[in-house]
Coordinates of C-alpha atoms and ligand atoms in Angstrom, one line a residue:
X53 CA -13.4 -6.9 -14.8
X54 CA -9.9 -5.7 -13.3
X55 CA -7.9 -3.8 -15.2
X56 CA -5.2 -6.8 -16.4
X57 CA -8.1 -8.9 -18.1
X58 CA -6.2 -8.6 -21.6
X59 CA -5.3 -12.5 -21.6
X60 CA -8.5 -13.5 -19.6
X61 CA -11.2 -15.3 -20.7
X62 CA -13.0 -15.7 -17.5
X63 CA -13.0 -13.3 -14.6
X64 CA -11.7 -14.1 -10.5
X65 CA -13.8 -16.6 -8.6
X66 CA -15.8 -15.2 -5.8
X67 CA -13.0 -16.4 -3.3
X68 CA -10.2 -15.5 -5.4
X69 CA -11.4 -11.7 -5.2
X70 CA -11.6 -12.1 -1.3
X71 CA -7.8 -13.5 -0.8
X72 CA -6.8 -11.0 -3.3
X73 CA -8.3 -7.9 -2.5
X74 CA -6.2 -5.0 -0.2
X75 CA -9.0 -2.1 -1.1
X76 CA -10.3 -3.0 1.9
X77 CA -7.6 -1.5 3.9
X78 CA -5.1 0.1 1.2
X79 CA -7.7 2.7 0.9
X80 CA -6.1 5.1 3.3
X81 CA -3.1 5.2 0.8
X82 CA -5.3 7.0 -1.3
X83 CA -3.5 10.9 -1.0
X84 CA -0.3 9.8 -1.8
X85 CA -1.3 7.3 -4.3
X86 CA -3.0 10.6 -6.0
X87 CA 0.1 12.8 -5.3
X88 CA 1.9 9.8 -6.7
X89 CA 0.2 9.7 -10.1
X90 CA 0.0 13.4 -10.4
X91 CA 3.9 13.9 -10.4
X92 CA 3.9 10.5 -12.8
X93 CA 1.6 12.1 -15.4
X94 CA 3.5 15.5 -15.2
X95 CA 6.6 14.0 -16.0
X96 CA 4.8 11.9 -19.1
X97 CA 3.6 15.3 -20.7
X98 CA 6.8 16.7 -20.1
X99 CA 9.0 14.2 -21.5
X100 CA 6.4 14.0 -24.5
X101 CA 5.2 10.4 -23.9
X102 CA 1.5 11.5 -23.9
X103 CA 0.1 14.5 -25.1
X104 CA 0.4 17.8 -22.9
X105 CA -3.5 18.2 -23.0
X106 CA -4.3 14.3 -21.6
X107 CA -1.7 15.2 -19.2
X108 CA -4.1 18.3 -18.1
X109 CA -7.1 16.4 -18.2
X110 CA -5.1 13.4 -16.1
X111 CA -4.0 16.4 -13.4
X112 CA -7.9 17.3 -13.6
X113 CA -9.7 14.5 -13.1
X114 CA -7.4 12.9 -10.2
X115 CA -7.9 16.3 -8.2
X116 CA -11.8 15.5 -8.6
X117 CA -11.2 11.7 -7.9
X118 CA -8.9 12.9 -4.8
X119 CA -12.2 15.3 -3.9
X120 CA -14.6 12.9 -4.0
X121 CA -12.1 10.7 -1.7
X122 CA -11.8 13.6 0.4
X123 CA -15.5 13.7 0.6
X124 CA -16.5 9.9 1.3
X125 CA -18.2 10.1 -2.0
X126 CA -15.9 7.5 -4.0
X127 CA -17.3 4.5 -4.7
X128 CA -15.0 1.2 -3.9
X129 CA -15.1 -1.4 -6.1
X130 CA -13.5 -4.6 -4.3
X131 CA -13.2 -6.4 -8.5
X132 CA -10.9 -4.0 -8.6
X133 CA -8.0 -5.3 -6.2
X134 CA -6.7 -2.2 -4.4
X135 CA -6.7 1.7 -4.1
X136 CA -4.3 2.4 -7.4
X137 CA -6.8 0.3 -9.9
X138 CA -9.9 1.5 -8.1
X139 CA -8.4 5.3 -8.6
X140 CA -7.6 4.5 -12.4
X141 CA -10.5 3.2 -13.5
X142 CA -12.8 6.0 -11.7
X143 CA -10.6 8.5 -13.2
X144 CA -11.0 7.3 -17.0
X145 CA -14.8 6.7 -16.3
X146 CA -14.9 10.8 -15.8
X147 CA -12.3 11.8 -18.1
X148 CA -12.5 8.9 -20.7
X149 CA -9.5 8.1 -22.7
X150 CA -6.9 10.5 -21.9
X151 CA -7.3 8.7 -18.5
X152 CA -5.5 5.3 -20.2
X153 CA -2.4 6.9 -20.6
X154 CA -1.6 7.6 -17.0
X155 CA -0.1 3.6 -16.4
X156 CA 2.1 4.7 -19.3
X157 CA 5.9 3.5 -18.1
X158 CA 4.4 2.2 -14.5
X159 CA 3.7 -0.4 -12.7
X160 CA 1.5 -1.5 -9.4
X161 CA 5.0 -2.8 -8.0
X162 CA 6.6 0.7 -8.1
X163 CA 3.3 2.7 -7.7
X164 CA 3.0 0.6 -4.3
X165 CA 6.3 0.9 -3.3
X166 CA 6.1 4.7 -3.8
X167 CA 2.8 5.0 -2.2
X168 CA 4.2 3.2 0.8
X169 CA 7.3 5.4 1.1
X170 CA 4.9 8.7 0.6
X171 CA 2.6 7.2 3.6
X172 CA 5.6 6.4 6.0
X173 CA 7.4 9.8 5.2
X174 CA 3.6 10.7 6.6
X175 CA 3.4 9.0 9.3
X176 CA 7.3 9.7 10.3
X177 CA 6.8 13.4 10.5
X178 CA 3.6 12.9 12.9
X179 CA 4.9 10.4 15.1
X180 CA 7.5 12.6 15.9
X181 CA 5.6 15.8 16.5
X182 CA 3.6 13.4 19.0
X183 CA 6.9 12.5 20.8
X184 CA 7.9 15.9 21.4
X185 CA 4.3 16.3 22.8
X186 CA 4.4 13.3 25.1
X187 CA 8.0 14.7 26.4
X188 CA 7.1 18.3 26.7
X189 CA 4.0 16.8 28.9
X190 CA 6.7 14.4 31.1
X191 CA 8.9 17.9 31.0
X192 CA 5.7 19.9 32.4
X193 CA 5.2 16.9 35.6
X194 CA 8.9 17.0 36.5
X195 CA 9.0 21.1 36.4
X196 CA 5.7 21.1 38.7
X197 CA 7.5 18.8 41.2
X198 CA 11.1 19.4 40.8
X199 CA 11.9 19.2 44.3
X200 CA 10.2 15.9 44.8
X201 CA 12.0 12.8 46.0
X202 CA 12.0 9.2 46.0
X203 CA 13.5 6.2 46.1
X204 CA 15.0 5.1 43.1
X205 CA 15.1 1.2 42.5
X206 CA 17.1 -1.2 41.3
X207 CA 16.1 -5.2 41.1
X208 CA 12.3 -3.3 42.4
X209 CA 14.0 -2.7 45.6
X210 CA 14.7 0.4 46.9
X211 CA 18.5 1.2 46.1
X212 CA 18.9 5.5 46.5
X213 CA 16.9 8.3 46.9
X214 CA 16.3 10.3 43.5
X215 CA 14.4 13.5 42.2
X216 CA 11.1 12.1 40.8
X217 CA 11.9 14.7 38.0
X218 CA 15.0 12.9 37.2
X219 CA 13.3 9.8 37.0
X220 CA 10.6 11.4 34.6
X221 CA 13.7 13.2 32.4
X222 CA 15.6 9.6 31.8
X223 CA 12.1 8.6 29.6
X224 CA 12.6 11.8 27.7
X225 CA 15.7 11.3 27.2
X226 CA 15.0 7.5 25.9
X227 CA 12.2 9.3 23.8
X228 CA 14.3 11.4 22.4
X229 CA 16.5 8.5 20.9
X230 CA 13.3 7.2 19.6
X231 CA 12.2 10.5 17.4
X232 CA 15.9 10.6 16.4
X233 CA 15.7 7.4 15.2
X234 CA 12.8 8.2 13.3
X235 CA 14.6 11.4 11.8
X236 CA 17.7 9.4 10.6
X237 CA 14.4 6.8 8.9
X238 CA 13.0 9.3 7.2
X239 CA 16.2 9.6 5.3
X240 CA 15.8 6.0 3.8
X241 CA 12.4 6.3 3.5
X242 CA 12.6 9.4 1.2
X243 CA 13.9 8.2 -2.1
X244 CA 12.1 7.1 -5.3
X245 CA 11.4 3.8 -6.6
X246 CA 8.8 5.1 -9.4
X247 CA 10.8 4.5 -12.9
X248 CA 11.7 0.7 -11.6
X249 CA 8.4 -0.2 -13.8
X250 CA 7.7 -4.2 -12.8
X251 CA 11.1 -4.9 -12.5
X252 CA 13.5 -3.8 -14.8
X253 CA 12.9 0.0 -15.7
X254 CA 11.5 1.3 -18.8
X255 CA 12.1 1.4 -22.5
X256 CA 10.5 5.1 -22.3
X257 CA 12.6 8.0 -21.8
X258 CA 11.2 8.8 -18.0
X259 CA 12.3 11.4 -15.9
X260 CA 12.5 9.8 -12.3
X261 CA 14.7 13.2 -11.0
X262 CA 11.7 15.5 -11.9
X263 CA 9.6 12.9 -10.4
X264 CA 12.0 12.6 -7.2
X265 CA 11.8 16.7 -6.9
X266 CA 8.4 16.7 -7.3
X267 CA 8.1 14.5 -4.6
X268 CA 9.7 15.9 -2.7
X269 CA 12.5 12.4 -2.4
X270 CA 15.7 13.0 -1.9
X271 CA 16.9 10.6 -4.0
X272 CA 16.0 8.3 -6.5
X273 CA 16.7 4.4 -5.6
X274 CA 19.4 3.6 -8.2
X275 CA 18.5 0.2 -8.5
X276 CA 14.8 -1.4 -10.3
X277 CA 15.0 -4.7 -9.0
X278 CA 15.8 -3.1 -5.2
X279 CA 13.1 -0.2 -5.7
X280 CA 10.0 -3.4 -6.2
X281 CA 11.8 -6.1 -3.9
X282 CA 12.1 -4.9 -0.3
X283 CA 10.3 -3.6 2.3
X284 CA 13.7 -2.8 4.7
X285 CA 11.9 0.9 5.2
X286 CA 9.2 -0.7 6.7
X287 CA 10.9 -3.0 8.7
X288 CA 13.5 -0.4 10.1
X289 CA 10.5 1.8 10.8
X290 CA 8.4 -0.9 12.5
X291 CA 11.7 -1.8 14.2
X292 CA 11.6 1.9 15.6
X293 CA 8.1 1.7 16.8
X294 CA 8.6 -1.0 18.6
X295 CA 11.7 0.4 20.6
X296 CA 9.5 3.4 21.2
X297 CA 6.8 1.0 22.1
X298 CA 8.9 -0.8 24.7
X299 CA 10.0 2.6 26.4
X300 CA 6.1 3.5 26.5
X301 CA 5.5 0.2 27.9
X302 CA 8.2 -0.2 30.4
X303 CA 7.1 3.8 31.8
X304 CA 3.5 2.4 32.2
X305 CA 4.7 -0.5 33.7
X306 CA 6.2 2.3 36.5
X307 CA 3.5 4.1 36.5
X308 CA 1.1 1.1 37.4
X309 CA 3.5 0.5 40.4
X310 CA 3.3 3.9 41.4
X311 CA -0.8 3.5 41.5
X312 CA -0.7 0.7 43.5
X313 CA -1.6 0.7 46.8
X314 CA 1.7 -0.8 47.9
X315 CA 3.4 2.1 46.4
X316 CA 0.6 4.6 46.6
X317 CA 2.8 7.3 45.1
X318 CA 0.4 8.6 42.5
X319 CA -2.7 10.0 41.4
X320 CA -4.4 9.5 38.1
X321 CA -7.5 11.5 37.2
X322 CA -10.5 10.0 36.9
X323 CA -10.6 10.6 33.2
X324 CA -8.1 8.1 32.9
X325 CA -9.0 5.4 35.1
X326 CA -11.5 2.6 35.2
X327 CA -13.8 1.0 37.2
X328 CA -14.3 -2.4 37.8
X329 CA -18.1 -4.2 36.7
X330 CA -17.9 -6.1 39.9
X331 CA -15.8 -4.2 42.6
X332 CA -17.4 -1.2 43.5
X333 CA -14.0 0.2 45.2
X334 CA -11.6 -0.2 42.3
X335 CA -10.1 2.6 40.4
X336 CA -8.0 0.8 37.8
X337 CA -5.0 2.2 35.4
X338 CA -6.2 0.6 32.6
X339 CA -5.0 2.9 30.0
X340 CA -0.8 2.0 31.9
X341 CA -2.0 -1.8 31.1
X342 CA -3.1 -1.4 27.5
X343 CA 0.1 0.5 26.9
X344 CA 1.7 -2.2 28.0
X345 CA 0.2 -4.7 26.4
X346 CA -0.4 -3.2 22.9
X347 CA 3.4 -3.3 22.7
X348 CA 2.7 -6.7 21.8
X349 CA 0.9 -6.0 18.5
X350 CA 3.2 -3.7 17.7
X351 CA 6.4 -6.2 18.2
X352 CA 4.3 -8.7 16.2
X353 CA 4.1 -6.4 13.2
X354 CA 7.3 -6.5 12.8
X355 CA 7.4 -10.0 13.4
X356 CA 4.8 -10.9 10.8
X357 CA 6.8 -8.9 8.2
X358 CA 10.4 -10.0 8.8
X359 CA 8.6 -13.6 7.9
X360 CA 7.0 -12.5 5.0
X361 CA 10.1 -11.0 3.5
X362 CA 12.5 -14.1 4.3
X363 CA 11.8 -16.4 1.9
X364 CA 11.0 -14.3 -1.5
X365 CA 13.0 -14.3 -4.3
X366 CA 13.6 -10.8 -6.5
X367 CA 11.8 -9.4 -7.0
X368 CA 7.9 -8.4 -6.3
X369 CA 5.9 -11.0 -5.0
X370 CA 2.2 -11.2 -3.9
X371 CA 3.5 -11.7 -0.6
X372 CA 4.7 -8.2 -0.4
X373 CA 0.8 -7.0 -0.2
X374 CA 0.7 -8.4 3.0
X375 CA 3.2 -5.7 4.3
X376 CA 0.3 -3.1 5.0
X377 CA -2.1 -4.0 7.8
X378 CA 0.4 -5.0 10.3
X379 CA 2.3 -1.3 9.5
X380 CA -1.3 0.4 9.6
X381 CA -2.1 -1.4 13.0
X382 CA 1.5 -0.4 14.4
X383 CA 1.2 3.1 13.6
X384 CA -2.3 3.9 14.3
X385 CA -1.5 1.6 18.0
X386 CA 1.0 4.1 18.9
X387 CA 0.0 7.1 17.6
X388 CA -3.0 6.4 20.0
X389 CA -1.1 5.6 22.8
X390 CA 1.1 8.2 22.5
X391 CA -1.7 10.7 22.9
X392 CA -3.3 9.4 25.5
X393 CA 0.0 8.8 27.5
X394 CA 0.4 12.5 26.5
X395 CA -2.6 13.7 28.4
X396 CA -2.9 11.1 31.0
X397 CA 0.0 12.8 32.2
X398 CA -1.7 16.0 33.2
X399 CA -3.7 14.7 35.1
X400 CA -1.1 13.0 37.4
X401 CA -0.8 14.2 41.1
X402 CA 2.0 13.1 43.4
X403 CA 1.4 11.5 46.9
X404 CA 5.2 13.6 48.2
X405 CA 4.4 12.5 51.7
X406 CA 4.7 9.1 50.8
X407 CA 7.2 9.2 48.2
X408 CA 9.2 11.0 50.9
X409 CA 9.0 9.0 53.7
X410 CA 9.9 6.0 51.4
X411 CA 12.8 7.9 50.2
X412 CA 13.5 8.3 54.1
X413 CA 15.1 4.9 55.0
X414 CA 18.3 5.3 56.2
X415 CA 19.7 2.0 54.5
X416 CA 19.2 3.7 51.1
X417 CA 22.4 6.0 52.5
X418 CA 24.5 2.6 52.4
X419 CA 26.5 4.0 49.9
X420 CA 26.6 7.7 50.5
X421 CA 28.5 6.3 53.9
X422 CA 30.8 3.8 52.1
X423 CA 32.0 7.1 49.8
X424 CA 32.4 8.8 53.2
X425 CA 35.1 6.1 53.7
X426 CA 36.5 6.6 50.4
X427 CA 36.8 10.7 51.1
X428 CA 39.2 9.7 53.7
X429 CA 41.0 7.1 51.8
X430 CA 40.0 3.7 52.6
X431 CA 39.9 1.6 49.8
X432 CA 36.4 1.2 47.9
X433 CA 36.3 -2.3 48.5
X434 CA 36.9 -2.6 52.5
X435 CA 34.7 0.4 52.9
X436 CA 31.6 -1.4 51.2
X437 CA 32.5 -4.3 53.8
X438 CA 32.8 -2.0 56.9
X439 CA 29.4 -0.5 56.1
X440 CA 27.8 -4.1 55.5
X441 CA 28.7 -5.0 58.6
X442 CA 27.5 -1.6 59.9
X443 CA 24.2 -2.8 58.4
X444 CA 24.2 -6.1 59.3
X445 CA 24.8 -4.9 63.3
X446 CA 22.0 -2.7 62.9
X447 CA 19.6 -5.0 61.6
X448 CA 20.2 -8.0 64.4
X449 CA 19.4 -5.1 67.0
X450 CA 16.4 -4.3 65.2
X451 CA 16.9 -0.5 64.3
X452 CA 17.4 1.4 61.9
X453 CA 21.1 2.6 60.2
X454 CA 20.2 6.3 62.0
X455 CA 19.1 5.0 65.7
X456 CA 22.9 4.1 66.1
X457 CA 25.0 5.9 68.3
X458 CA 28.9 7.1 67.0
X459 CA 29.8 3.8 69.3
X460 CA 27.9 1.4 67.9
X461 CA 28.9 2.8 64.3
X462 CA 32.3 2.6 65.2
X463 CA 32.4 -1.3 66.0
X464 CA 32.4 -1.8 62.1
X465 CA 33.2 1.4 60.9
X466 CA 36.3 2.6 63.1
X467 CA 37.1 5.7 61.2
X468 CA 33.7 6.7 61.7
X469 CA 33.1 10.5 62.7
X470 CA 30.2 12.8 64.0
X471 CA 29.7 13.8 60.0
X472 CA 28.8 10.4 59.1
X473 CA 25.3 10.5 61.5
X474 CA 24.2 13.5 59.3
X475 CA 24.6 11.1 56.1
X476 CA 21.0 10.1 56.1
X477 CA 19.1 12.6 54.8
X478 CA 17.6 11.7 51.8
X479 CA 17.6 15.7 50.6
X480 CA 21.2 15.8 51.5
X481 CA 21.7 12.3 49.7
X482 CA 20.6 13.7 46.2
X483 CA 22.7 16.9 47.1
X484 CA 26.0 15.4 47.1
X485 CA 25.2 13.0 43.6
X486 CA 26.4 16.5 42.0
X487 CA 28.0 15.5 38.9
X488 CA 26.8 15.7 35.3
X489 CA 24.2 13.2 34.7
X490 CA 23.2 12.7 38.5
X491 CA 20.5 13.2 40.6
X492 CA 21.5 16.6 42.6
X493 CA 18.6 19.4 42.2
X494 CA 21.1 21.5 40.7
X495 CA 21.8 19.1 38.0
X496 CA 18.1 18.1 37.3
X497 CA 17.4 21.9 37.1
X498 CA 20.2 22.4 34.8
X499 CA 18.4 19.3 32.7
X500 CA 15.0 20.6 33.1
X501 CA 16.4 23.9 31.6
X502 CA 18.3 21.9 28.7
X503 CA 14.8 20.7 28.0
X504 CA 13.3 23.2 27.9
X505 CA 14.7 24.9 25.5
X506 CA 14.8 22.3 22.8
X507 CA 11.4 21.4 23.5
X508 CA 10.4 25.1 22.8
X509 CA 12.6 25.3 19.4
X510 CA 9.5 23.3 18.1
Ligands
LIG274 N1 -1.9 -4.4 -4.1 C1 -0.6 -4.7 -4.5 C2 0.3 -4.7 -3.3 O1 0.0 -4.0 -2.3 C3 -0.1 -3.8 -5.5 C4 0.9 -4.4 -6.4 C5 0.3 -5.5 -7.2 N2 1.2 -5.9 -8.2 C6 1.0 -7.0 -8.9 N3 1.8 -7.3 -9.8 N4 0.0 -7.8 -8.6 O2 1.4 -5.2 -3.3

């Protein structure tokens, strides 16, 4: 019988114990539901609510319960709902009745919501330690080819030559927006709701600041009704994944161009790459696609929460179980991802030739020409029209911008001079981009060094 059957006078149907159970998958709360109970029943023996010896024996017998957890021993019992009533009653079955006392002043609806917020602060610290990783291994490519070029695109078409390592940097830089927003998270995440009881506190005289220290919180949600209701931690941090998921996604999406043929600009060891069952030829960057589409999970998490929430009035509701698998699947989704991004990137080789000679077009200079014009005071405007036409001339005669002679420049660009035919170098291109922020070697270097060193601090 679970551990509510007080009132009862028969137990669950068969079906009602499969739509209600979460044992199944709240299991993995199980450390921090232990931690959780520890700090509750030290705090009980302190304040004198239960005796300081059951409090012992409580301490005692959840360390054996946590070991026997620890040790794939435990025994789960799906008649008894979910991880903090299968812990409970196991620990009373070894300790006996001291173990009665620990639900003293507590309820499921803030041992949940505390579990929850012990398992995300978790989760939050190792997702960002596997961000840094994944940038210090994008750092590691753009250091070993730091002098690499190619074109950079806008719309997919080719637009101005770049350094491949500033390409790479801009993800780190968009990954480093993503661990900071799981730094500012952790903030919210880390304050108390144990002491909300169901609802509406306690008519004991609990201590939820010992329990907040304890714990390690920060805080201790000022509010009962708030600390049982929502799930905003949750959302905000499943709304953080999934940005981070979209920047993983959108760099695999670049890196599966890059493997294509068309592009042919990289290598991706074998290691991570897949063959096809019929195509004997194919090498496949499988592990870029399923980054890509596991975003989709990870959006729908959040998704399937924000619904769940909408509707529900103050303050716990049944509903609110549902707000674990989709988390689980999000975190464990990217965590995975992130890894194998992580080392799929040492194994990544760079076709330069290629990425050079596409990087070689003389059209991607357009611009550098046009700010030529602007050097010498034309205004932007006409200069961008004089070197259209330039482009246009070039194109009907069926050569490129750099088979033109001064002469032929000169028919759309009249202020032309002999510097302007030694504009299309792509090298030179990135060269002159030297401001802060841009593409010039000297600037990447100064960014790779930036980088560096923050990534080392850790
Ligand atoms: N398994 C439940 C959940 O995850 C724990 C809280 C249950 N509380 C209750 N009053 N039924 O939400």
């Amino acid at each position: 019988m679970p551990l509510w059957d007080g009132r009862f006078q028969e137990g669950p149907d068969a079906l009602v114990l499969r739509l209600s159970e979460s044992i199944s998958y709240d299991r993995r709360l199980y450390p921090f539901d232990i931690q959780g109970s520890m700090a509750h029943a030290k705090m009980l023996a302190r304040q004198g609510i239960i005796p300081p010896e059951d409090g012992e024996k409580i301490l005692q017998g959840l360390a054996q319960v946590r070991e026997e957890l620890d040790r794939g021993e435990f025994v789960f019992h799906t008649e008894m709902e979910d991880i903090h009533m299968n812990v409970e009653s196991r620990l009373t079955q070894l300790i006996g009745a001291a173990g009665a006392r620990l639900h003293t002043g507590r309820s499921r609806n803030d041992q949940i919501a505390t579990d929850e917020r012990l398992y995300l602060r978790h989760v939050d610290d190792q997702l960002q330690g596997e961000i840094r990783g994944f940038q210090k291994a994008l750092h590691a490519l753009a250091l070993q080819n730091r002098d690499a070029l190619m074109p950079g695109f806008t719309h997919l078409q080719h637009a101005q030559p770049i350094l491949f390592a500033h390409h790479l940097l801009a993800y780190v830089e968009m990954l480093e927006r993503d661990r900071e927003r799981l730094a500012d998270t952790r903030h919210r995440i880390n304050r108390l709701p144990l002491g909300a009881g169901a609802l509406a506190g306690s008519t004991l005289p609990l201590d939820r600041e010992f329990v907040a220290r304890e714990l390690g919180f920060e805080a201790v949600l000022q509010n009962s009704m708030d600390a049982v209701a929502d799930r905003d931690v949750s959302l905000e941090f499943l709304a953080d994944l999934s940005i981070l998921a979209m920047h993983l996604s959108r760099l695999a999406e670049d890196i599966i161009l890059w493997f294509s043929q068309e592009f042919a600009f990289v290598e991706i060891g074998d290691a991570f790459t897949t063959g096809s069952s019929l195509m004997p030829q194919k090498k496949n960057p499988d592990m870029a696609e399923l980054t890509r589409g596991k975003t989709g999970r990870v959006y729908g998490a959040l998704m399937g929460l924000l619904t769940t929430m909408k509707g529900l009035p103050l303050t716990y509701n049944r509903d609110l179980q549902e707000d674990k698998e989709g988390l689980f699947d999000a975190v464990d989704t990217v965590s995975l991802v992130l890894r194998t991004l992580t080392a799929m990137m040492a194994t990544v080789k760079l076709r330069r030739e290629r990425m050079e000679q596409a990087a070689s077009d003389p059209a991607l200079m357009a611009t550098d020409l046009a700010e030529a014009l602007v050097r010498q005071g034309v205004p932007f405007r006409e200069a961008h029209h004089q070197v259209g036409r330039f482009v246009a001339s070039c194109q009907n005669r069926g050569i490129t911008l750099a088979q033109a002679d001064l002469a032929l420049m000169r028919e759309s660009i009249p202020t032309a001079t002999e510097e302007f035919l030694s504009l299309f170098d792509p090298r030179h291109s990135t060269q002159a981009r030297n401001l802060l922020g841009g593409t010039a070697p000297a600037q990447v270097e100064a960014q790779l060094q930036r980088w560096q060193q923050t990534l080392s601090q850790e």
